[in-house]
PDB file of C-alpha atoms and ligand atoms in Angstrom:
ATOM      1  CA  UNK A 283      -4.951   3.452 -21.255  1.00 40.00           C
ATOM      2  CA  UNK A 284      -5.492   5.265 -18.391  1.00 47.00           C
ATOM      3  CA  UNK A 285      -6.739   3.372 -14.842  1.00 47.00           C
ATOM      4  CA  UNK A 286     -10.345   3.634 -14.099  1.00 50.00           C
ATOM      5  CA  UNK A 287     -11.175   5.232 -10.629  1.00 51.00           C
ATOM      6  CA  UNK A 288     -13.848   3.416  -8.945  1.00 49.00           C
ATOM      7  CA  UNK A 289     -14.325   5.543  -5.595  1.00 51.00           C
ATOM      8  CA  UNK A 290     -18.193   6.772  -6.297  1.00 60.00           C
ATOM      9  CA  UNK A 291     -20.000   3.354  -5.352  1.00 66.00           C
ATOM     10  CA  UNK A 292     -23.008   4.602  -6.918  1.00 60.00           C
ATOM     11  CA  UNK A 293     -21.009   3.724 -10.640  1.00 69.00           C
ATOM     12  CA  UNK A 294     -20.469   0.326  -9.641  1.00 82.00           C
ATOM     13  CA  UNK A 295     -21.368  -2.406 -12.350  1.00 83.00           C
ATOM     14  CA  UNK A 296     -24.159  -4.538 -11.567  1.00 92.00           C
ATOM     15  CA  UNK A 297     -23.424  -7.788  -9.796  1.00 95.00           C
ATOM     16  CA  UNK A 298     -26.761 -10.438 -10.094  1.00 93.00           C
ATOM     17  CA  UNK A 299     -26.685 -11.532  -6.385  1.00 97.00           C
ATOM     18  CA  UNK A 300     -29.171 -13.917  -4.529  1.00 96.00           C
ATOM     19  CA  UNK A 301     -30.283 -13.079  -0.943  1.00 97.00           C
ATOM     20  CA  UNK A 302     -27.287 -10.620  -0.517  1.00 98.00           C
ATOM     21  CA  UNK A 303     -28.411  -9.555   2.575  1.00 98.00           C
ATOM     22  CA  UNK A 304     -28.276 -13.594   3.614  1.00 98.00           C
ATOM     23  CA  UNK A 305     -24.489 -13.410   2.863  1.00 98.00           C
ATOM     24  CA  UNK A 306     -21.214 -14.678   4.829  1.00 98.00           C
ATOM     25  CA  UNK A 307     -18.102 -12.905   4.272  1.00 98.00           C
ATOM     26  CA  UNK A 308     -15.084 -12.949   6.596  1.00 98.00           C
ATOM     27  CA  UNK A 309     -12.407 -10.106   5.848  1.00 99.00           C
ATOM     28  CA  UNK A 310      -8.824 -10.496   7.185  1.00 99.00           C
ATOM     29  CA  UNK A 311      -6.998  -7.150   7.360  1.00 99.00           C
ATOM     30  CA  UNK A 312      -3.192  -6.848   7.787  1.00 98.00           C
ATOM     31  CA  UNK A 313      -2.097  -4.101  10.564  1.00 98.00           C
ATOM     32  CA  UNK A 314       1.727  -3.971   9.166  1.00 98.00           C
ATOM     33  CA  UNK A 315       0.860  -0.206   7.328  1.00 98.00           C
ATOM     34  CA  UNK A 316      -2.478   0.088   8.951  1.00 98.00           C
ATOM     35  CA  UNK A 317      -3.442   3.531   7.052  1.00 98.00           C
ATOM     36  CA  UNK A 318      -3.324   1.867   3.768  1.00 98.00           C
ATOM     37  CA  UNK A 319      -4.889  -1.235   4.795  1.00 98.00           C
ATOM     38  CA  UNK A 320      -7.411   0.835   6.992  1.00 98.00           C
ATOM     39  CA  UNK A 321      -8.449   2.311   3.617  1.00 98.00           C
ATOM     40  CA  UNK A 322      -9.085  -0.564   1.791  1.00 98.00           C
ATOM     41  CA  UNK A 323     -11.007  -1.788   4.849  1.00 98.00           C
ATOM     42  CA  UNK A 324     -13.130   1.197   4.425  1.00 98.00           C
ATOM     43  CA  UNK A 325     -13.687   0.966   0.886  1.00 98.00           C
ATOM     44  CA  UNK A 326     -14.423  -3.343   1.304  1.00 98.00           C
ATOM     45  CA  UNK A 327     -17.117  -2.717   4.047  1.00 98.00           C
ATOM     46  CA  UNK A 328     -18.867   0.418   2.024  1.00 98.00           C
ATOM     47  CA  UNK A 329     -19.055  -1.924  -1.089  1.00 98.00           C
ATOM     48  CA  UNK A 330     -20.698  -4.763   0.375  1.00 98.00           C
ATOM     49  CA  UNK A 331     -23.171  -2.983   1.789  1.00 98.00           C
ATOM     50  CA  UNK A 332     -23.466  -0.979  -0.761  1.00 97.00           C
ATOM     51  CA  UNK A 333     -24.535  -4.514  -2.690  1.00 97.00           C
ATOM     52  CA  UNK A 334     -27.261  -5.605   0.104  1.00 97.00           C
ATOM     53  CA  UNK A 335     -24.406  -7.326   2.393  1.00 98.00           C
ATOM     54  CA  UNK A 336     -25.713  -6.915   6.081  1.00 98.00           C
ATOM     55  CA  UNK A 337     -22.735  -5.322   8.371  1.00 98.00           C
ATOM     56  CA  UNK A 338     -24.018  -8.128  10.894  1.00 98.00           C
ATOM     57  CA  UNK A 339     -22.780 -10.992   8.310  1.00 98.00           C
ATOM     58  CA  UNK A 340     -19.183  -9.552   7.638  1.00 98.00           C
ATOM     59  CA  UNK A 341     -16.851 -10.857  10.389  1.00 98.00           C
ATOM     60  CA  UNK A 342     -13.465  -8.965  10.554  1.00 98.00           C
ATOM     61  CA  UNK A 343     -10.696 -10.160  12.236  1.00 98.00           C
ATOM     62  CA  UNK A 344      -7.014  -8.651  12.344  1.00 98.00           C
ATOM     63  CA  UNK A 345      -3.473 -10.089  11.840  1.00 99.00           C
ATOM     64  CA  UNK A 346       0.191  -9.036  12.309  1.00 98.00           C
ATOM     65  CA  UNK A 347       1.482  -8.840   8.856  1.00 98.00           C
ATOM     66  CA  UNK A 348       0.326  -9.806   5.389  1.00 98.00           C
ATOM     67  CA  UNK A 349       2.446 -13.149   6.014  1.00 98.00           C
ATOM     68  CA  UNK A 350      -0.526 -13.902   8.623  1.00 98.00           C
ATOM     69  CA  UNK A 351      -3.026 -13.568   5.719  1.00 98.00           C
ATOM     70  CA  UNK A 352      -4.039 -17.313   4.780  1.00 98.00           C
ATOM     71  CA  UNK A 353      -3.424 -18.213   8.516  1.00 98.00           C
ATOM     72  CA  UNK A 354      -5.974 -15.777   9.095  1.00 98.00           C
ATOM     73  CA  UNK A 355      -8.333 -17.012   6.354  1.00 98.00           C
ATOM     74  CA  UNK A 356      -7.611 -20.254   7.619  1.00 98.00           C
ATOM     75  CA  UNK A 357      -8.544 -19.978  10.790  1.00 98.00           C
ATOM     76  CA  UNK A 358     -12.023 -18.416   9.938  1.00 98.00           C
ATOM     77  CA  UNK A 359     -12.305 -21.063   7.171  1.00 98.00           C
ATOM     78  CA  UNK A 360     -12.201 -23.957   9.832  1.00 98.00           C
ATOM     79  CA  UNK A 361     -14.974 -22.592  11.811  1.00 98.00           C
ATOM     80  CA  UNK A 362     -17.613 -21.295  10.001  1.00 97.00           C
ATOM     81  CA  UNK A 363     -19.074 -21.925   6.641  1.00 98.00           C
ATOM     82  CA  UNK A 364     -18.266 -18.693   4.723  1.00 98.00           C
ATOM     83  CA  UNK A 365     -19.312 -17.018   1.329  1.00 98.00           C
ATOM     84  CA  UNK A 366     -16.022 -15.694   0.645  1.00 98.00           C
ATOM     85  CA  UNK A 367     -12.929 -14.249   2.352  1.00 99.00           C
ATOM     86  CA  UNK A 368     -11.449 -11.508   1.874  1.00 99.00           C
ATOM     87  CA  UNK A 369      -7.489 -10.988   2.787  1.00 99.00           C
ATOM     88  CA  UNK A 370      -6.453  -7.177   2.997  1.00 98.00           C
ATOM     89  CA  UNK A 371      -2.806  -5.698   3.522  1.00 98.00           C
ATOM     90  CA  UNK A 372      -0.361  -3.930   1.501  1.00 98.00           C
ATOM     91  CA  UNK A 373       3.465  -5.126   1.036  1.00 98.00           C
ATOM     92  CA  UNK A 374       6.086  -2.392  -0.179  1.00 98.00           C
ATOM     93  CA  UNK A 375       9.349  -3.110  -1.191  1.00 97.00           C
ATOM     94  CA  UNK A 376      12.166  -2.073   0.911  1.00 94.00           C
ATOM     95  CA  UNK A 377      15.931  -2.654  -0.030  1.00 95.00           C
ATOM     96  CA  UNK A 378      15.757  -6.330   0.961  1.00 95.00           C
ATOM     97  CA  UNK A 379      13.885  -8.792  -1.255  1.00 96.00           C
ATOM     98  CA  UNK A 380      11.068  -9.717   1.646  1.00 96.00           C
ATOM     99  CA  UNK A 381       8.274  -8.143  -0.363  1.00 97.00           C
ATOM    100  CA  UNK A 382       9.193 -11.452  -2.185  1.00 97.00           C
ATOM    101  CA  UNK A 383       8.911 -13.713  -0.217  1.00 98.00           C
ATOM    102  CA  UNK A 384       5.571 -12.681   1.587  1.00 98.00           C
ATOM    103  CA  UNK A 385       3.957 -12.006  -1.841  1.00 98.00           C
ATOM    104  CA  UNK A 386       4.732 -15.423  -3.572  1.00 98.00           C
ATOM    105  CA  UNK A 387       3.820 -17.007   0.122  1.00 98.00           C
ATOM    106  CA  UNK A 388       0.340 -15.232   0.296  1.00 98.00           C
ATOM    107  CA  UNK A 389      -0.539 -15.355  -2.926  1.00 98.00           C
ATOM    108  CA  UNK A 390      -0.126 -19.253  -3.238  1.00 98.00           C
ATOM    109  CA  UNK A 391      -1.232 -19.486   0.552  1.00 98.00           C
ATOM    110  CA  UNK A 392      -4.565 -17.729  -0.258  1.00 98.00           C
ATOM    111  CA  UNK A 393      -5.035 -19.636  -3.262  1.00 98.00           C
ATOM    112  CA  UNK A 394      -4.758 -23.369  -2.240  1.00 98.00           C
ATOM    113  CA  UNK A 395      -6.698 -21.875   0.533  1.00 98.00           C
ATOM    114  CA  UNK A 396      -8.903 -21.279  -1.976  1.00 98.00           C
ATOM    115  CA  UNK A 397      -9.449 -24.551  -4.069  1.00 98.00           C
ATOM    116  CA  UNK A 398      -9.021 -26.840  -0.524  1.00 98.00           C
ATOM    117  CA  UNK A 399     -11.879 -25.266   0.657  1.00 98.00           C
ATOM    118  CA  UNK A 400     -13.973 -24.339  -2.050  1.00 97.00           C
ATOM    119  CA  UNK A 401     -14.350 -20.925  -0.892  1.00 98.00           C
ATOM    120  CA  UNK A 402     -12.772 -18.082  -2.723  1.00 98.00           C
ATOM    121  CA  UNK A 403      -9.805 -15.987  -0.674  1.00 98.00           C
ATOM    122  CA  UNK A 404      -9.908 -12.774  -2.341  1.00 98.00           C
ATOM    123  CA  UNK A 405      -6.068 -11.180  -2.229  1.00 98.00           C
ATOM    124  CA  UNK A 406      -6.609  -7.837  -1.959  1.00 98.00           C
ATOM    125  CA  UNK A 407      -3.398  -7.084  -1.240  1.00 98.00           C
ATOM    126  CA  UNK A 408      -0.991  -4.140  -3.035  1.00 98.00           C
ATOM    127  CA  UNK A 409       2.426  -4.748  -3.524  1.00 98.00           C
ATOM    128  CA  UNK A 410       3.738  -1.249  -4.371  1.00 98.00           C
ATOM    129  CA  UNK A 411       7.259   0.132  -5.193  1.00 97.00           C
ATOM    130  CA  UNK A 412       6.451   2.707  -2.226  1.00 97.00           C
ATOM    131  CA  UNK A 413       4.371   4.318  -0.266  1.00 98.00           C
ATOM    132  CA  UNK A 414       3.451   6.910  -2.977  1.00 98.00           C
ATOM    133  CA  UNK A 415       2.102   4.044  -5.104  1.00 98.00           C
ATOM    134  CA  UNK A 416       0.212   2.971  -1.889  1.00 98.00           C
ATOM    135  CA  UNK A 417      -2.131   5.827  -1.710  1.00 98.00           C
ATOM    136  CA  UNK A 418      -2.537   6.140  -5.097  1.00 97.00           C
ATOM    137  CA  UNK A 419      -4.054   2.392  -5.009  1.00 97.00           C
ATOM    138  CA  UNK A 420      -5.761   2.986  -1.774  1.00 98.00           C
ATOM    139  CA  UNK A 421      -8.439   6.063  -2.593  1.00 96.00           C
ATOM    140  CA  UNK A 422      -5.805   7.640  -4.678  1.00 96.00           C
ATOM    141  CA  UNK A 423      -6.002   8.284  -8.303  1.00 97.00           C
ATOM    142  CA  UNK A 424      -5.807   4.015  -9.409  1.00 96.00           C
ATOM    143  CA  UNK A 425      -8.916   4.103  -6.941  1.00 97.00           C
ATOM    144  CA  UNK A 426      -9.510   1.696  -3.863  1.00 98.00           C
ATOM    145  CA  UNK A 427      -8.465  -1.745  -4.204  1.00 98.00           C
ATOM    146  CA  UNK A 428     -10.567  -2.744  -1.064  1.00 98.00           C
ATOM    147  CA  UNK A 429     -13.162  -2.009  -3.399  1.00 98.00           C
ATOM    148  CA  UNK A 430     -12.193  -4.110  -6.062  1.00 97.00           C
ATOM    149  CA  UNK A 431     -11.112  -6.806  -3.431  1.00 98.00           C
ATOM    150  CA  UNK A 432     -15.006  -6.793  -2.545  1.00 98.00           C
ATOM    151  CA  UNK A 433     -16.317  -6.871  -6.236  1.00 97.00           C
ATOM    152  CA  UNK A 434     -14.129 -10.268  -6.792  1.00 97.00           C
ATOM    153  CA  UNK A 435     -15.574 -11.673  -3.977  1.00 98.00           C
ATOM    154  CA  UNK A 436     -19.450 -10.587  -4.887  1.00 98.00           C
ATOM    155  CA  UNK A 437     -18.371 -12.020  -8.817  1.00 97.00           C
ATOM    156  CA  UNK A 438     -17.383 -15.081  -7.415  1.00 98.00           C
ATOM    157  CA  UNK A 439     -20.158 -15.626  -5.295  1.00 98.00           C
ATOM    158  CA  UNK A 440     -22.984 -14.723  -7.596  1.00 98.00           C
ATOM    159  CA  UNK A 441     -20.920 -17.153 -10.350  1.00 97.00           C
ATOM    160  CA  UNK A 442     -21.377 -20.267  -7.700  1.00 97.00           C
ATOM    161  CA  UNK A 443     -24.494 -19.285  -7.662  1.00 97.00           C
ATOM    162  CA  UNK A 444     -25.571 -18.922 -11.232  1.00 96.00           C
ATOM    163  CA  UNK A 445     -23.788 -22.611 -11.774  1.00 95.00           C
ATOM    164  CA  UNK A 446     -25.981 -24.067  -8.791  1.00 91.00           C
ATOM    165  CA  UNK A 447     -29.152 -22.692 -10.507  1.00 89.00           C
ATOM    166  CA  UNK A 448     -27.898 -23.942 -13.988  1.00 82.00           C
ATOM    167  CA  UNK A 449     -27.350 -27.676 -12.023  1.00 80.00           C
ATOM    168  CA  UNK A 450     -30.826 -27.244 -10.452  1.00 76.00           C
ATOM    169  CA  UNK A 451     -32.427 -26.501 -13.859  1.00 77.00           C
ATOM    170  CA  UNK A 452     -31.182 -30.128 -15.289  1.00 74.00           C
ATOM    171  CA  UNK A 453     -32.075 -31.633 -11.965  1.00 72.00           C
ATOM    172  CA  UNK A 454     -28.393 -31.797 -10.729  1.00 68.00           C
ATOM    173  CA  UNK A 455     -27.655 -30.943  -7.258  1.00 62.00           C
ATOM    174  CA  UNK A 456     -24.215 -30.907  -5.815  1.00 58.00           C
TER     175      UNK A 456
HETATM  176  N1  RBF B   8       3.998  -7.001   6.373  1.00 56.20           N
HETATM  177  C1  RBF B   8       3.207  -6.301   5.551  1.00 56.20           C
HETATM  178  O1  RBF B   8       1.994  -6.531   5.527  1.00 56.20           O
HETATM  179  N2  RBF B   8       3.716  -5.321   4.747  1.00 56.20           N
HETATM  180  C2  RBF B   8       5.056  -5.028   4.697  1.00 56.20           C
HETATM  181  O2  RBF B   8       5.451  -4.123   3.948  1.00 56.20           O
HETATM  182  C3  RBF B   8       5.909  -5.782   5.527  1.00 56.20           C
HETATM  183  N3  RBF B   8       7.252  -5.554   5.501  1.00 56.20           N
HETATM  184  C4  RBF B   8       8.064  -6.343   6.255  1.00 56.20           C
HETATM  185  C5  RBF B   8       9.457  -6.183   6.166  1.00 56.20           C
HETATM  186  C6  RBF B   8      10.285  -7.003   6.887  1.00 56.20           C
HETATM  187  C7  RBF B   8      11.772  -6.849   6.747  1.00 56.20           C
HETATM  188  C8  RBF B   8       9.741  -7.993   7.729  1.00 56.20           C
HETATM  189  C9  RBF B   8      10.646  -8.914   8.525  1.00 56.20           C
HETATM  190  C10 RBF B   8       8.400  -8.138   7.849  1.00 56.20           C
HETATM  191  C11 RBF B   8       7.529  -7.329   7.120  1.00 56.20           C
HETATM  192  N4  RBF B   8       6.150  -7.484   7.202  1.00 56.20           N
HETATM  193  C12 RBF B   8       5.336  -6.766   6.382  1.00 56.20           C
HETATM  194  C13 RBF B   8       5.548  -8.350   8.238  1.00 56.20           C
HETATM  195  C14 RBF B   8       5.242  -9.772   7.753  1.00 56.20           C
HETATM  196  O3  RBF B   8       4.103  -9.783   6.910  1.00 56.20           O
HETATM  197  C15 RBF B   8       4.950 -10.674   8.983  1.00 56.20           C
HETATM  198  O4  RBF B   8       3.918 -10.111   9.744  1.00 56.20           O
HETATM  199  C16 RBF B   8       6.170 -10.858   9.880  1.00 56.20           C
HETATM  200  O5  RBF B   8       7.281 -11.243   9.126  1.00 56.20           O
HETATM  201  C17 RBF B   8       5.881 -11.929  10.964  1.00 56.20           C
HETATM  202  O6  RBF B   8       5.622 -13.190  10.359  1.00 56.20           O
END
């Protein structure tokens, strides 16, 4: 089956938010191949606005490498109280195995990240044979993963917040 391309924002599915516009998201982007990671930037910030996010309640912050990823997260996450994070960069394979080792290290980082703090750590990171597989994943023909990255972390927020309106409902509050 063929991958859907999700570049026109105006085809987006519909995501049942509360308050968007009262919304907390921190984005960590990864400068190691900053054209690809620029891009999913791009695409991210378009889609949360595009939900009702307000530009004002995004905070982006930059780090080395995708290695720095959950440090990054992390160091947002012990600030602030944050709807969501989202962790951008893009990791191709060379001749050495270290695509391997940052991978498994961010993916795992990001989520234990994750469950210790209650607050989903989106990895929106590509991990691409190439650079040719890059751009296809980064406004190419697989679409803009920044713009999936931001649909996980809009999903995940409006599923807390169905499940604190469910608790409400049988006079349950957390
Ligand atoms: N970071 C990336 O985000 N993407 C890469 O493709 C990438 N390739 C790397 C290749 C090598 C051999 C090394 C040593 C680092 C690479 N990094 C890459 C940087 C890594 O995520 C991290 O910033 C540095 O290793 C410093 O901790």
């Amino acid at each position: 089956m063929p991958a859907k391309k999700k570049t026109n924002l105006s085809e987006l599915k519909s995501i049942q938010l509360e308050k968007p516009e009262d919304l907390k998201v921190g984005i960590v982007v990864a400068n190691w191949n900053e054209e690809i990671t620029g891009t999913l930037l791009k695409g991210c910030l378009q889609t949360l606005e595009h939900y009702g996010l307000k530009l004002s309640n995004i905070k982006r912050v930059e780090v080395p490498g995708s290695f720095e990823l959950p440090m990054g997260a992390k160091s947002l996450l012990t600030r602030e109280k944050w709807d969501a994070i989202i962790c951008l960069g893009c990791v191709i394979k060379g001749e050495t195995p270290h695509n391997q080792y940052i991978n498994s290290a961010v993916s795992s980082g990001l989520m234990n990240l994750s469950l210790a703090s209650n607050t989903p750590c989106i990895f929106g990171v590509l991990t691409p044979l190439n650079m040719e597989q890059a751009l296809e994943r980064a406004g190419g023909k697989h679409g803009n993963k920044g713009v999936e990255a931001a649909i996980a972390a809009l999903e995940m927020i409006a599923l807390d917040q169905q499940l604190d309106n469910k608790s409400r409902s049988i006079g349950f509050m957390k």
